[in-house]
XYZ file of C-alpha atoms in Angstrom:
744
model
C 92.285 -74.696 -42.455
C 90.394 -76.376 -45.249
C 91.015 -75.719 -49.000
C 88.937 -76.754 -52.213
C 91.802 -76.681 -55.104
C 90.094 -77.193 -58.365
C 91.648 -76.261 -62.339
C 90.157 -72.843 -61.715
C 89.256 -71.350 -59.002
C 91.419 -72.314 -54.584
C 88.446 -71.570 -52.384
C 90.396 -71.007 -48.107
C 88.309 -71.253 -45.049
C 89.809 -70.520 -41.805
C 88.288 -72.506 -38.625
C 88.682 -72.026 -35.126
C 88.111 -74.601 -33.257
C 87.273 -74.963 -29.672
C 88.881 -77.429 -27.741
C 85.829 -79.434 -25.741
C 84.305 -80.059 -29.622
C 83.404 -83.159 -30.585
C 82.362 -84.405 -33.794
C 79.323 -86.871 -33.811
C 78.506 -88.383 -36.633
C 75.250 -86.545 -38.628
C 76.909 -83.972 -37.869
C 78.282 -80.710 -39.252
C 82.181 -80.616 -37.938
C 81.730 -78.216 -35.046
C 84.076 -74.260 -34.975
C 83.420 -71.644 -36.314
C 85.064 -69.948 -40.629
C 86.856 -67.402 -38.888
C 87.952 -66.366 -42.234
C 87.455 -67.274 -46.020
C 87.816 -66.716 -49.641
C 88.185 -67.776 -53.049
C 90.681 -66.615 -55.637
C 91.236 -67.196 -59.392
C 94.647 -69.811 -59.816
C 95.643 -67.601 -63.293
C 96.259 -64.976 -60.765
C 98.490 -66.315 -58.935
C 101.691 -67.929 -59.773
C 101.929 -70.685 -57.504
C 99.483 -72.568 -54.371
C 102.183 -71.036 -52.635
C 101.530 -67.348 -53.060
C 97.963 -67.655 -52.587
C 98.256 -69.122 -49.249
C 101.183 -66.682 -48.152
C 98.690 -64.223 -49.453
C 95.850 -65.805 -47.625
C 97.165 -66.460 -43.877
C 98.162 -62.268 -44.884
C 94.700 -61.162 -45.211
C 93.860 -63.936 -42.663
C 95.810 -61.797 -40.483
C 97.923 -65.269 -39.498
C 100.918 -63.007 -37.236
C 100.889 -64.972 -34.742
C 99.183 -67.763 -35.000
C 99.656 -70.536 -37.667
C 97.298 -73.719 -37.899
C 97.580 -76.527 -36.612
C 96.477 -78.401 -39.619
C 95.479 -77.234 -43.094
C 92.962 -80.493 -45.089
C 93.309 -79.284 -49.261
C 90.997 -81.191 -51.781
C 92.160 -80.905 -54.708
C 90.458 -81.623 -58.089
C 93.495 -84.404 -58.703
C 95.065 -87.518 -58.061
C 97.393 -87.501 -55.383
C 100.316 -89.462 -55.206
C 102.652 -89.198 -51.761
C 100.969 -86.697 -50.597
C 101.417 -83.454 -53.593
C 99.159 -83.317 -56.917
C 99.717 -81.564 -60.348
C 97.168 -79.217 -62.066
C 97.774 -80.478 -65.849
C 95.034 -78.200 -67.236
C 97.048 -74.771 -65.843
C 98.600 -73.445 -68.764
C 101.487 -72.845 -66.239
C 101.503 -75.609 -64.371
C 100.424 -76.157 -60.445
C 102.505 -78.578 -58.098
C 101.109 -78.703 -54.648
C 102.693 -80.239 -52.112
C 102.251 -80.925 -48.363
C 105.214 -81.444 -46.935
C 106.854 -78.163 -48.791
C 103.994 -76.699 -47.346
C 104.378 -78.113 -43.950
C 107.617 -76.619 -44.308
C 106.926 -72.909 -45.953
C 103.874 -72.754 -43.852
C 105.490 -73.596 -40.889
C 101.782 -75.706 -40.907
C 102.816 -78.765 -38.088
C 100.359 -81.406 -40.921
C 99.435 -80.458 -44.568
C 96.907 -82.802 -46.150
C 96.125 -83.461 -49.529
C 93.048 -85.324 -49.830
C 91.684 -85.826 -53.676
C 87.430 -83.823 -54.336
C 86.169 -87.031 -53.545
C 87.087 -88.031 -50.123
C 86.662 -84.959 -49.366
C 82.678 -85.021 -50.621
C 82.860 -88.785 -49.145
C 83.941 -87.605 -46.048
C 81.167 -84.567 -46.018
C 77.884 -88.421 -45.759
C 78.956 -88.643 -42.259
C 77.626 -85.171 -42.171
C 73.754 -85.652 -43.564
C 71.297 -85.405 -42.116
C 67.702 -87.273 -43.350
C 67.071 -84.359 -44.646
C 69.702 -83.856 -46.834
C 68.696 -86.592 -48.615
C 65.871 -89.772 -50.529
C 66.077 -93.690 -49.122
C 65.264 -95.018 -52.926
C 65.865 -98.667 -50.867
C 65.369 -98.714 -47.572
C 66.890 -101.747 -45.887
C 68.762 -101.771 -42.335
C 71.750 -99.954 -43.133
C 74.688 -101.816 -41.000
C 77.174 -98.856 -39.301
C 79.978 -101.306 -38.737
C 80.574 -101.876 -42.836
C 81.471 -99.457 -45.568
C 79.640 -96.993 -47.025
C 80.192 -96.128 -50.849
C 78.956 -93.258 -53.119
C 79.076 -92.459 -56.548
C 78.711 -88.648 -58.106
C 77.965 -88.823 -61.833
C 77.938 -84.828 -63.073
C 81.268 -82.943 -65.596
C 83.069 -86.813 -65.037
C 82.101 -89.733 -62.451
C 83.488 -90.202 -59.766
C 83.946 -92.628 -57.418
C 84.519 -93.421 -53.545
C 84.634 -95.460 -50.660
C 84.391 -95.238 -46.674
C 85.460 -98.509 -43.932
C 85.209 -98.394 -40.131
C 88.879 -98.945 -37.863
C 89.324 -101.401 -34.547
C 87.270 -97.599 -33.250
C 84.131 -97.155 -35.015
C 86.134 -94.278 -36.940
C 85.594 -94.419 -40.935
C 88.043 -93.174 -43.677
C 87.725 -92.619 -46.411
C 89.656 -93.957 -50.131
C 90.179 -92.536 -53.447
C 89.697 -94.909 -56.413
C 89.153 -94.455 -60.375
C 85.480 -96.053 -60.097
C 84.004 -94.272 -63.007
C 87.000 -95.293 -65.564
C 86.258 -99.002 -65.346
C 84.822 -99.874 -68.496
C 81.114 -99.339 -70.483
C 79.377 -102.496 -70.571
C 77.110 -101.983 -73.582
C 73.660 -103.597 -72.501
C 71.713 -103.656 -75.843
C 71.419 -103.194 -79.266
C 70.926 -99.716 -79.463
C 74.311 -99.777 -76.634
C 76.019 -102.386 -78.840
C 75.590 -99.366 -81.520
C 76.359 -96.439 -79.521
C 79.404 -97.885 -78.711
C 80.875 -98.291 -81.720
C 80.713 -95.045 -82.848
C 82.021 -93.807 -79.992
C 84.997 -96.430 -80.362
C 85.084 -94.537 -84.286
C 85.025 -91.325 -82.728
C 87.553 -92.090 -80.182
C 90.375 -93.578 -82.390
C 90.072 -96.702 -79.905
C 89.477 -100.335 -80.578
C 89.155 -102.375 -76.939
C 87.456 -100.226 -74.885
C 86.419 -96.273 -73.413
C 85.698 -95.478 -69.680
C 81.923 -95.796 -68.012
C 82.023 -92.058 -67.593
C 81.992 -91.020 -71.656
C 78.580 -92.486 -70.877
C 77.969 -91.689 -67.481
C 78.392 -88.157 -66.250
C 77.262 -84.219 -68.020
C 79.503 -84.903 -71.541
C 77.907 -87.936 -71.580
C 74.244 -87.012 -71.656
C 75.714 -85.271 -74.282
C 77.097 -88.095 -76.066
C 74.115 -90.249 -76.157
C 71.870 -87.740 -77.591
C 74.096 -86.996 -80.496
C 73.652 -90.599 -80.476
C 70.119 -91.128 -81.756
C 69.647 -87.464 -83.336
C 71.924 -88.565 -85.896
C 70.134 -92.099 -85.117
C 66.652 -90.428 -85.588
C 66.461 -87.698 -88.098
C 62.830 -87.500 -88.161
C 62.394 -86.760 -83.464
C 64.552 -83.959 -83.769
C 62.901 -80.265 -82.534
C 64.864 -78.503 -83.817
C 64.410 -75.603 -81.068
C 65.750 -77.479 -78.624
C 68.574 -79.150 -81.328
C 69.600 -75.843 -81.469
C 69.436 -75.191 -78.506
C 71.488 -77.830 -77.106
C 74.731 -77.205 -79.860
C 74.969 -73.474 -78.694
C 75.423 -74.195 -75.290
C 79.461 -75.904 -75.282
C 79.874 -77.157 -71.425
C 76.178 -76.514 -70.870
C 74.985 -79.757 -73.760
C 73.864 -82.221 -70.553
C 71.879 -79.827 -68.402
C 69.564 -79.257 -72.027
C 68.850 -82.677 -71.934
C 67.993 -82.603 -68.993
C 65.523 -79.397 -68.789
C 63.478 -80.300 -72.325
C 63.134 -84.645 -71.468
C 60.263 -83.961 -70.047
C 58.213 -82.489 -73.054
C 61.012 -83.532 -75.657
C 61.057 -87.362 -77.331
C 64.447 -86.825 -77.760
C 65.780 -85.593 -74.751
C 63.539 -88.413 -72.562
C 65.140 -91.636 -74.647
C 68.889 -89.905 -73.996
C 68.106 -89.732 -70.359
C 66.314 -93.121 -69.989
C 69.721 -94.217 -71.275
C 71.805 -92.549 -69.281
C 69.882 -93.410 -65.961
C 70.276 -96.523 -66.813
C 73.641 -96.656 -67.643
C 74.278 -94.725 -64.236
C 72.034 -97.339 -62.486
C 74.402 -100.512 -63.996
C 77.018 -98.897 -62.863
C 76.378 -97.820 -59.528
C 75.037 -102.117 -59.110
C 78.760 -102.397 -60.717
C 80.484 -100.414 -57.364
C 77.849 -101.442 -54.818
C 78.968 -105.579 -55.966
C 83.281 -104.479 -55.378
C 82.598 -102.344 -51.867
C 79.548 -104.942 -50.354
C 78.290 -100.929 -49.153
C 76.152 -102.332 -46.381
C 76.412 -99.069 -44.445
C 75.057 -96.974 -47.353
C 75.382 -96.389 -50.717
C 74.996 -92.494 -52.034
C 74.327 -91.504 -54.798
C 75.699 -88.343 -55.633
C 77.244 -85.292 -58.078
C 74.813 -82.444 -59.443
C 72.881 -84.644 -62.617
C 70.867 -86.479 -60.184
C 69.038 -84.259 -57.836
C 67.928 -82.320 -61.281
C 66.946 -84.673 -63.009
C 65.467 -86.491 -59.340
C 62.035 -88.994 -61.840
C 63.895 -90.309 -63.302
C 65.541 -91.316 -59.998
C 62.407 -91.926 -58.037
C 59.535 -92.067 -59.745
C 60.444 -93.666 -63.152
C 61.801 -97.046 -62.059
C 64.955 -97.210 -64.823
C 67.836 -96.052 -61.598
C 66.415 -99.436 -59.194
C 65.399 -101.930 -62.188
C 69.120 -101.523 -63.890
C 71.430 -101.404 -60.403
C 69.962 -104.286 -59.329
C 69.797 -105.857 -62.616
C 73.022 -108.605 -60.911
C 71.187 -111.576 -61.989
C 72.409 -114.136 -58.490
C 74.290 -111.957 -56.781
C 70.982 -109.037 -56.658
C 69.924 -109.677 -52.924
C 73.397 -108.925 -52.310
C 72.257 -104.700 -53.677
C 68.928 -104.707 -52.024
C 71.283 -106.330 -49.065
C 72.222 -102.345 -49.123
C 71.065 -99.032 -47.794
C 70.592 -96.498 -51.144
C 70.542 -92.454 -50.952
C 70.179 -90.094 -53.357
C 71.449 -86.684 -51.818
C 69.475 -83.579 -52.141
C 72.556 -80.936 -50.709
C 75.451 -80.262 -53.555
C 78.480 -79.081 -50.304
C 78.869 -81.870 -48.675
C 82.184 -81.537 -50.574
C 83.231 -78.305 -48.123
C 81.689 -79.983 -45.807
C 83.850 -83.123 -45.926
C 87.001 -81.474 -46.293
C 86.408 -79.387 -42.996
C 85.246 -82.722 -41.740
C 88.569 -84.059 -41.904
C 90.789 -81.045 -40.772
C 88.366 -81.185 -38.056
C 89.134 -85.049 -37.439
C 92.705 -85.037 -37.682
C 93.096 -82.832 -35.126
C 91.845 -84.075 -32.049
C 91.756 -88.491 -33.405
C 100.009 -108.282 -21.960
C 100.378 -111.270 -23.646
C 98.152 -113.916 -22.826
C 99.991 -117.451 -23.297
C 99.133 -120.564 -23.674
C 95.805 -119.670 -25.994
C 93.810 -121.771 -28.503
C 91.731 -120.157 -31.315
C 90.300 -122.651 -34.213
C 90.150 -121.521 -37.557
C 87.947 -123.243 -40.676
C 86.956 -123.255 -43.622
C 82.995 -124.279 -44.256
C 82.212 -125.027 -48.551
C 79.017 -126.362 -48.806
C 80.755 -130.306 -49.499
C 83.238 -129.931 -46.751
C 84.274 -128.425 -43.230
C 87.767 -128.472 -42.276
C 88.697 -126.600 -38.495
C 91.665 -126.409 -37.392
C 93.095 -125.904 -33.768
C 95.789 -123.334 -32.790
C 98.078 -123.183 -29.757
C 99.776 -119.712 -29.426
C 102.799 -119.901 -27.109
C 102.900 -117.043 -24.557
C 105.155 -113.800 -26.011
C 104.210 -113.714 -30.061
C 104.161 -111.004 -32.028
C 102.780 -111.447 -34.949
C 104.293 -109.448 -37.757
C 103.025 -108.630 -41.739
C 104.939 -110.742 -44.196
C 104.868 -113.729 -41.864
C 102.312 -116.707 -41.323
C 100.280 -115.768 -37.874
C 101.924 -117.498 -35.334
C 100.611 -120.955 -33.297
C 101.538 -124.558 -33.993
C 98.250 -126.186 -35.090
C 97.285 -129.464 -32.411
C 94.537 -130.784 -33.641
C 93.274 -131.040 -37.222
C 89.918 -133.117 -39.156
C 87.970 -132.283 -41.522
C 84.653 -133.707 -41.834
C 81.982 -134.088 -44.925
C 78.763 -131.432 -44.201
C 76.391 -135.025 -45.751
C 76.885 -136.484 -42.740
C 76.083 -134.456 -40.286
C 72.681 -132.235 -39.219
C 74.309 -129.157 -38.686
C 77.005 -127.257 -37.991
C 76.803 -126.513 -34.441
C 77.230 -131.104 -34.899
C 80.326 -130.332 -36.318
C 81.642 -128.500 -33.444
C 80.849 -130.181 -30.339
C 82.529 -133.660 -31.967
C 84.887 -131.307 -33.419
C 85.467 -130.530 -29.444
C 85.263 -133.711 -28.762
C 88.259 -135.298 -30.154
C 90.051 -132.499 -29.254
C 90.030 -132.862 -26.078
C 88.575 -130.194 -25.240
C 87.413 -130.634 -21.726
C 89.216 -127.757 -18.892
C 90.260 -125.055 -21.693
C 87.906 -123.815 -24.154
C 89.126 -121.677 -27.591
C 89.310 -117.846 -27.250
C 88.362 -117.049 -30.850
C 87.170 -119.309 -33.558
C 86.901 -118.103 -36.953
C 85.559 -118.718 -39.698
C 86.100 -119.031 -44.172
C 82.271 -119.363 -45.615
C 82.096 -120.109 -48.827
C 78.386 -117.872 -49.474
C 77.413 -113.947 -48.233
C 77.433 -113.403 -45.016
C 74.907 -111.560 -43.213
C 74.868 -110.398 -39.098
C 77.316 -112.415 -38.954
C 75.427 -115.679 -40.720
C 75.940 -117.579 -43.289
C 73.147 -120.401 -44.950
C 74.462 -123.087 -46.715
C 70.597 -123.438 -49.607
C 73.408 -126.198 -51.422
C 73.911 -128.780 -48.416
C 70.790 -131.075 -48.951
C 69.456 -130.344 -45.433
C 69.844 -127.000 -45.567
C 72.448 -125.483 -43.168
C 72.893 -122.040 -40.920
C 76.082 -120.694 -39.164
C 75.251 -118.792 -36.730
C 77.985 -116.293 -35.085
C 76.390 -115.262 -32.296
C 74.715 -119.271 -31.650
C 77.921 -120.465 -31.580
C 79.216 -118.108 -28.719
C 77.016 -118.460 -26.219
C 76.723 -122.554 -27.341
C 80.172 -123.107 -26.562
C 81.465 -120.930 -24.664
C 83.741 -119.533 -27.269
C 84.406 -115.790 -26.569
C 84.457 -114.271 -30.214
C 82.940 -116.212 -33.634
C 83.292 -114.676 -36.038
C 81.937 -115.758 -39.675
C 84.629 -114.599 -43.065
C 83.590 -115.068 -46.945
C 86.468 -116.911 -47.746
C 87.339 -114.227 -49.893
C 87.848 -112.373 -47.888
C 89.949 -115.137 -45.726
C 92.629 -114.939 -48.534
C 92.293 -111.569 -48.279
C 94.270 -111.783 -44.611
C 95.962 -114.850 -45.994
C 97.794 -111.411 -48.505
C 99.478 -109.825 -45.478
C 101.144 -113.600 -44.534
C 103.320 -113.488 -48.297
C 106.629 -113.077 -48.225
C 108.552 -113.065 -51.598
C 109.697 -115.889 -52.854
C 105.505 -116.683 -53.347
C 104.584 -114.251 -55.869
C 105.888 -113.122 -59.019
C 105.996 -109.189 -59.672
C 104.476 -107.700 -63.275
C 104.627 -104.581 -62.218
C 107.411 -102.848 -60.224
C 105.666 -99.713 -58.372
C 106.513 -98.655 -55.426
C 103.955 -100.161 -52.698
C 102.724 -97.409 -50.147
C 102.328 -99.128 -46.799
C 99.056 -97.828 -45.282
C 97.373 -97.688 -48.680
C 93.781 -100.119 -49.783
C 95.120 -103.395 -50.686
C 92.643 -105.282 -53.078
C 92.612 -108.728 -55.011
C 91.456 -110.362 -57.959
C 91.104 -114.382 -57.915
C 89.702 -116.653 -60.535
C 88.757 -120.304 -60.573
C 85.731 -122.010 -59.833
C 84.522 -118.304 -59.991
C 85.951 -114.604 -59.995
C 86.315 -113.475 -56.537
C 87.538 -110.070 -55.199
C 88.268 -108.948 -52.201
C 89.787 -105.119 -50.532
C 91.723 -104.506 -47.400
C 92.021 -101.126 -46.250
C 94.146 -99.986 -43.439
C 93.428 -98.046 -39.855
C 94.913 -95.232 -38.609
C 97.838 -97.899 -36.371
C 97.618 -98.984 -40.014
C 96.348 -103.436 -39.065
C 94.554 -103.863 -41.994
C 90.735 -105.153 -42.645
C 89.419 -107.215 -45.319
C 85.939 -106.357 -46.372
C 84.307 -108.935 -48.699
C 82.460 -108.031 -52.050
C 80.428 -109.453 -55.148
C 83.014 -107.575 -57.666
C 83.464 -110.239 -60.011
C 79.715 -110.209 -60.463
C 79.692 -106.550 -62.571
C 78.653 -107.182 -66.026
C 80.497 -108.637 -68.878
C 82.170 -105.427 -71.222
C 82.744 -106.950 -74.492
C 85.719 -105.749 -76.487
C 86.171 -105.911 -79.960
C 83.427 -107.469 -83.109
C 84.973 -111.517 -81.493
C 83.445 -110.772 -78.076
C 81.052 -108.590 -79.186
C 80.250 -112.140 -81.084
C 80.556 -113.832 -77.742
C 78.774 -111.861 -75.432
C 75.456 -111.923 -77.978
C 76.315 -115.427 -77.676
C 76.040 -116.027 -74.053
C 72.671 -113.638 -73.340
C 71.056 -116.089 -75.179
C 72.487 -119.083 -74.326
C 71.068 -118.023 -70.552
C 67.992 -116.243 -71.726
C 69.237 -112.944 -70.496
C 68.297 -109.632 -72.555
C 70.992 -107.321 -71.469
C 73.465 -108.450 -69.677
C 75.725 -111.114 -67.770
C 78.422 -111.049 -65.323
C 82.048 -110.534 -65.832
C 82.430 -114.358 -63.486
C 80.533 -115.653 -66.214
C 83.774 -115.261 -69.173
C 86.928 -115.042 -66.533
C 86.521 -118.192 -64.813
C 87.315 -121.720 -65.268
C 83.618 -122.277 -65.983
C 84.331 -118.858 -68.964
C 87.272 -120.492 -70.205
C 85.363 -123.372 -71.026
C 83.206 -120.981 -72.447
C 84.955 -119.619 -74.979
C 86.187 -122.733 -75.724
C 82.385 -123.899 -76.866
C 81.725 -121.029 -78.594
C 85.711 -120.751 -80.397
C 85.170 -124.775 -81.484
C 81.455 -123.608 -83.251
C 83.029 -120.465 -85.279
C 85.803 -122.243 -86.574
C 84.941 -125.955 -86.992
C 87.814 -125.911 -88.756
C 90.359 -125.170 -86.160
C 89.020 -127.982 -84.008
C 91.368 -130.774 -82.790
C 89.662 -133.705 -83.282
C 91.558 -135.672 -79.659
C 91.482 -132.514 -77.430
C 87.345 -131.746 -77.981
C 87.324 -134.913 -77.030
C 89.210 -134.400 -74.132
C 87.127 -130.967 -73.596
C 83.639 -132.686 -74.041
C 84.539 -136.091 -71.477
C 86.102 -133.671 -68.355
C 82.686 -131.858 -67.330
C 83.221 -129.501 -64.480
C 87.843 -129.599 -65.652
C 86.513 -128.534 -69.005
C 88.645 -125.294 -68.593
C 91.258 -127.631 -66.964
C 92.089 -129.018 -70.993
C 91.543 -126.257 -72.161
C 94.669 -124.479 -70.122
C 96.940 -127.642 -70.582
C 96.378 -127.541 -74.568
C 96.515 -123.830 -74.744
C 100.387 -124.234 -75.948
C 100.247 -126.757 -78.173
C 96.126 -126.378 -80.474
C 95.343 -123.762 -81.766
C 91.592 -123.069 -80.965
C 93.350 -123.479 -76.909
C 95.460 -121.032 -77.672
C 92.733 -118.535 -78.950
C 90.499 -119.088 -76.059
C 93.308 -118.380 -73.494
C 94.548 -115.478 -75.053
C 90.822 -114.189 -75.042
C 90.422 -115.027 -71.609
C 93.489 -113.494 -70.147
C 92.502 -110.923 -72.533
C 88.856 -110.414 -70.431
C 90.906 -111.033 -66.715
C 92.801 -108.244 -67.333
C 89.907 -105.260 -67.976
C 88.908 -106.737 -65.248
C 92.185 -106.750 -62.316
C 92.325 -103.707 -64.185
C 88.264 -101.656 -63.623
C 88.702 -103.604 -60.684
C 92.334 -101.532 -59.340
C 90.315 -98.579 -61.035
C 87.699 -98.829 -57.760
C 89.858 -99.179 -55.546
C 93.255 -97.451 -55.611
C 95.180 -100.058 -54.406
C 99.259 -98.612 -54.092
C 99.866 -101.200 -51.064
C 99.869 -103.921 -53.235
C 96.976 -104.795 -56.089
C 97.361 -109.056 -56.466
C 96.226 -111.810 -58.815
C 95.088 -114.952 -56.422
C 93.448 -118.086 -57.605
C 94.541 -121.199 -59.386
C 94.147 -120.220 -62.826
C 96.499 -117.742 -63.149
C 100.059 -119.740 -61.475
C 98.681 -122.344 -63.583
C 99.166 -120.528 -67.014
C 102.596 -118.643 -65.787
C 103.045 -118.057 -68.460
C 100.464 -115.863 -70.246
C 100.647 -114.415 -67.276
C 104.209 -112.859 -67.588
C 105.986 -113.562 -71.124
C 102.945 -112.720 -73.274
C 102.557 -109.009 -72.934
C 98.388 -109.936 -72.510
C 97.188 -109.181 -68.951
C 99.075 -105.933 -68.597
C 98.507 -104.189 -71.967
C 95.111 -104.671 -71.181
C 95.303 -104.599 -67.226
C 96.340 -100.797 -68.732
C 94.685 -100.088 -71.371
C 91.645 -97.021 -69.340
C 92.524 -94.982 -71.054
C 93.364 -91.332 -69.317
C 93.274 -93.137 -66.108
C 96.805 -95.124 -67.098
C 98.379 -94.048 -65.040
C 96.637 -94.205 -61.503
C 96.984 -97.933 -62.687
C 100.373 -98.025 -63.987
C 101.503 -96.277 -60.210
C 100.446 -99.275 -58.242
C 102.550 -102.576 -57.667
C 101.117 -105.982 -58.806
C 101.358 -109.294 -57.343
C 100.841 -112.728 -59.158
C 100.750 -115.312 -55.987
C 102.399 -119.296 -56.800
C 101.017 -120.338 -52.424
C 97.862 -121.730 -52.759
C 97.350 -121.878 -49.291
C 96.011 -118.318 -48.687
C 92.356 -118.853 -47.019
C 93.419 -121.054 -44.428
C 96.732 -118.720 -43.729
C 93.978 -116.002 -43.546
C 91.452 -117.997 -41.755
C 93.863 -118.615 -38.431
C 96.176 -114.521 -38.991
C 92.141 -113.490 -38.728
C 91.731 -115.993 -35.509
C 95.326 -114.461 -34.173
C 94.038 -110.473 -34.350
C 91.655 -111.206 -32.813
C 93.123 -112.820 -29.700
C 95.207 -110.050 -29.637
C 93.115 -107.253 -29.569
C 91.343 -109.693 -26.085
C 94.712 -109.859 -24.965
C 94.850 -104.880 -25.342
C 91.165 -105.198 -23.245
C 90.972 -105.609 -19.572
C 87.283 -106.292 -20.066
C 87.500 -108.401 -22.589
C 91.040 -109.985 -21.364
C 88.696 -110.364 -18.023
C 85.660 -111.962 -19.815
C 86.931 -114.352 -22.448
C 89.308 -116.221 -19.708
C 86.561 -117.178 -18.021
C 84.695 -118.080 -21.186
C 87.816 -119.781 -22.314
C 89.643 -121.453 -18.938
C 87.266 -121.898 -16.520
C 83.763 -123.400 -15.333
C 83.210 -120.615 -13.142
C 84.463 -117.431 -11.608
C 87.952 -117.943 -10.310
C 88.760 -115.958 -7.310
C 90.683 -113.420 -9.223
C 87.883 -112.941 -10.722
C 85.520 -112.538 -8.377
C 87.778 -110.187 -6.902
C 87.876 -107.861 -9.701
C 83.289 -108.634 -10.221
C 84.112 -107.806 -6.389
C 85.640 -103.862 -6.635
C 83.326 -103.275 -9.474
C 79.871 -103.830 -7.458
C 81.287 -101.934 -5.213
C 81.545 -99.108 -6.568
C 78.353 -99.006 -8.235
C 76.813 -99.632 -5.425
C 78.111 -97.003 -3.583
C 77.848 -94.135 -6.614
C 74.100 -95.384 -6.878
C 73.676 -94.708 -2.957
C 75.810 -91.452 -3.381
C 73.212 -90.280 -6.635
C 70.776 -91.480 -4.608
C 70.908 -89.356 -1.714
C 71.490 -85.838 -3.778
C 68.480 -86.855 -5.405
C 66.600 -86.568 -1.961
C 67.818 -83.396 -1.676
């Protein structure tokens, strides 16, 4: 049974799924619809009443559905949802429905999550390719869709390659104006809403947002108003955005409205892509894009705005982008989810390598994993370091040279590591990374190192992704609780960390509860100024950088960003400058942010800079939380927060800014938030990930054999030869039988 439960109507469908059915990606889920009906919610006192009526009308007397998946237009919490927009108030609770209806499993999913699963059923004729680059079948997928509101969700693959979709509130991140006219629009909307700091991107990028832009332009440029179109607009009620779209090709004001809208849509799409790095595909869904195709395909506004992300634009250009034409993927997704849900020895003394490869130094560690080791969440991965060394990159011609030297110094002759994980300070693409800041230029190639060194698996991960895996090893004394909400096991985990730059990553669990970490470039989303002072700072930085439309939030929320804020304030308020502090600041070079932090408690200007920094940090943290809805925990990492604890704990600046997300603030308040005190998460994370790779080999017969042959023996052992002989004999016998059958 699958259903779509909105504020006004409930649509339910009953499916019969054949026992032999199989779900294939790019196909609608198997099964025959044997009964379907739409119900008007206000005619019924509860959802339970609707379900009982549906099952009676479907003549379900002797049979009860195995599973029921309901796509609900609202935030799902503990498998239940409240519909506050229904006059008498409805609550749908999955566990209660299981008990009352006798259905084994009732699962509630967000309506946009249903749309996310629907993406897995898309066929080529159902979308237009906007950015034609190869799709990575093992990478995250994400979607953004503007309609009545602005929806976003993301999907990540498990170890079995099956995708899981996660809801979020990404459409409620802060709107970042890009030019003077948008700043004017921004200030007018804030005044109208009575909010002094921020408003959601959804206020602009949606059908109602399209109407808001038109109203603003009509007031600003009354001479451009077409009376006939304007009268139709005023009478359209909830369809005002539709009127703008229909007249955009012939009316100057509607065209200008649509161009501002599509530019903002593109920027938010780019921000979302930086958060998820969806190399498995980024999909534009919702009703507005397919109804205004020319603005997304023939004009360059959308993609130009999307790719306008400064030095990380190349990361977005590596992601395939599609515009979805069909509008039934939500229903297909609920059916897909229901169908999918219905069908769904330790080696001793092994060696693994973990490493941290930066632009300047490479640190490598060799670990011995004892027999019977087990990794527990909240504990450092098992094993002991047998050899570790740091190498200065510029002394070597290649990373391969460093590895050979390390293995020689570690006396790895008869026994080689089974797995090697390298945390690299750079974007990973196809398990390779290039270091352009090293004099001779370095390229680390995972598959190449496997062949060259004889290691079963060499895996490169982003340095911040290593920190993400390190979160799984945290113990209670290693963090401070900032928001004591209930942690939900199996739900996404995310982290943000300001230091030299601004890093973000997120983790999702597969069906077995094992977490995978995904790198992203979330720190390079657009900075959204919150007040007059920040708009002045915003314009000052744009002028300094020579960019007329946007810059990354990392320019503010980082150590160098803290220095930038101080410089701006010292020019604006020269009378507040403390000469001694300022002199120390000017001579500190790359440590200017540290000077500001060290003097924040005693110097007025440093304190003001720190408060502006923490406020912006909180807003970006809130935006990141809306993207991932990490009910498994949201962690503040990096060096700046633990070194300036009072601004994150005793003062209300950080959490207040974090929670200031308008009507979706409750979604963030339901997320546990932690501030991490330890600084060795990256090293722990690389070790943890290497251990997980080793563990996966141990649980695979063929993988175990190959790994042992490559790591333990220069030549195949007797046991290996016996196994290979059996495989060969069976293969030959099968070939002979097939040959005889074909001859007959």
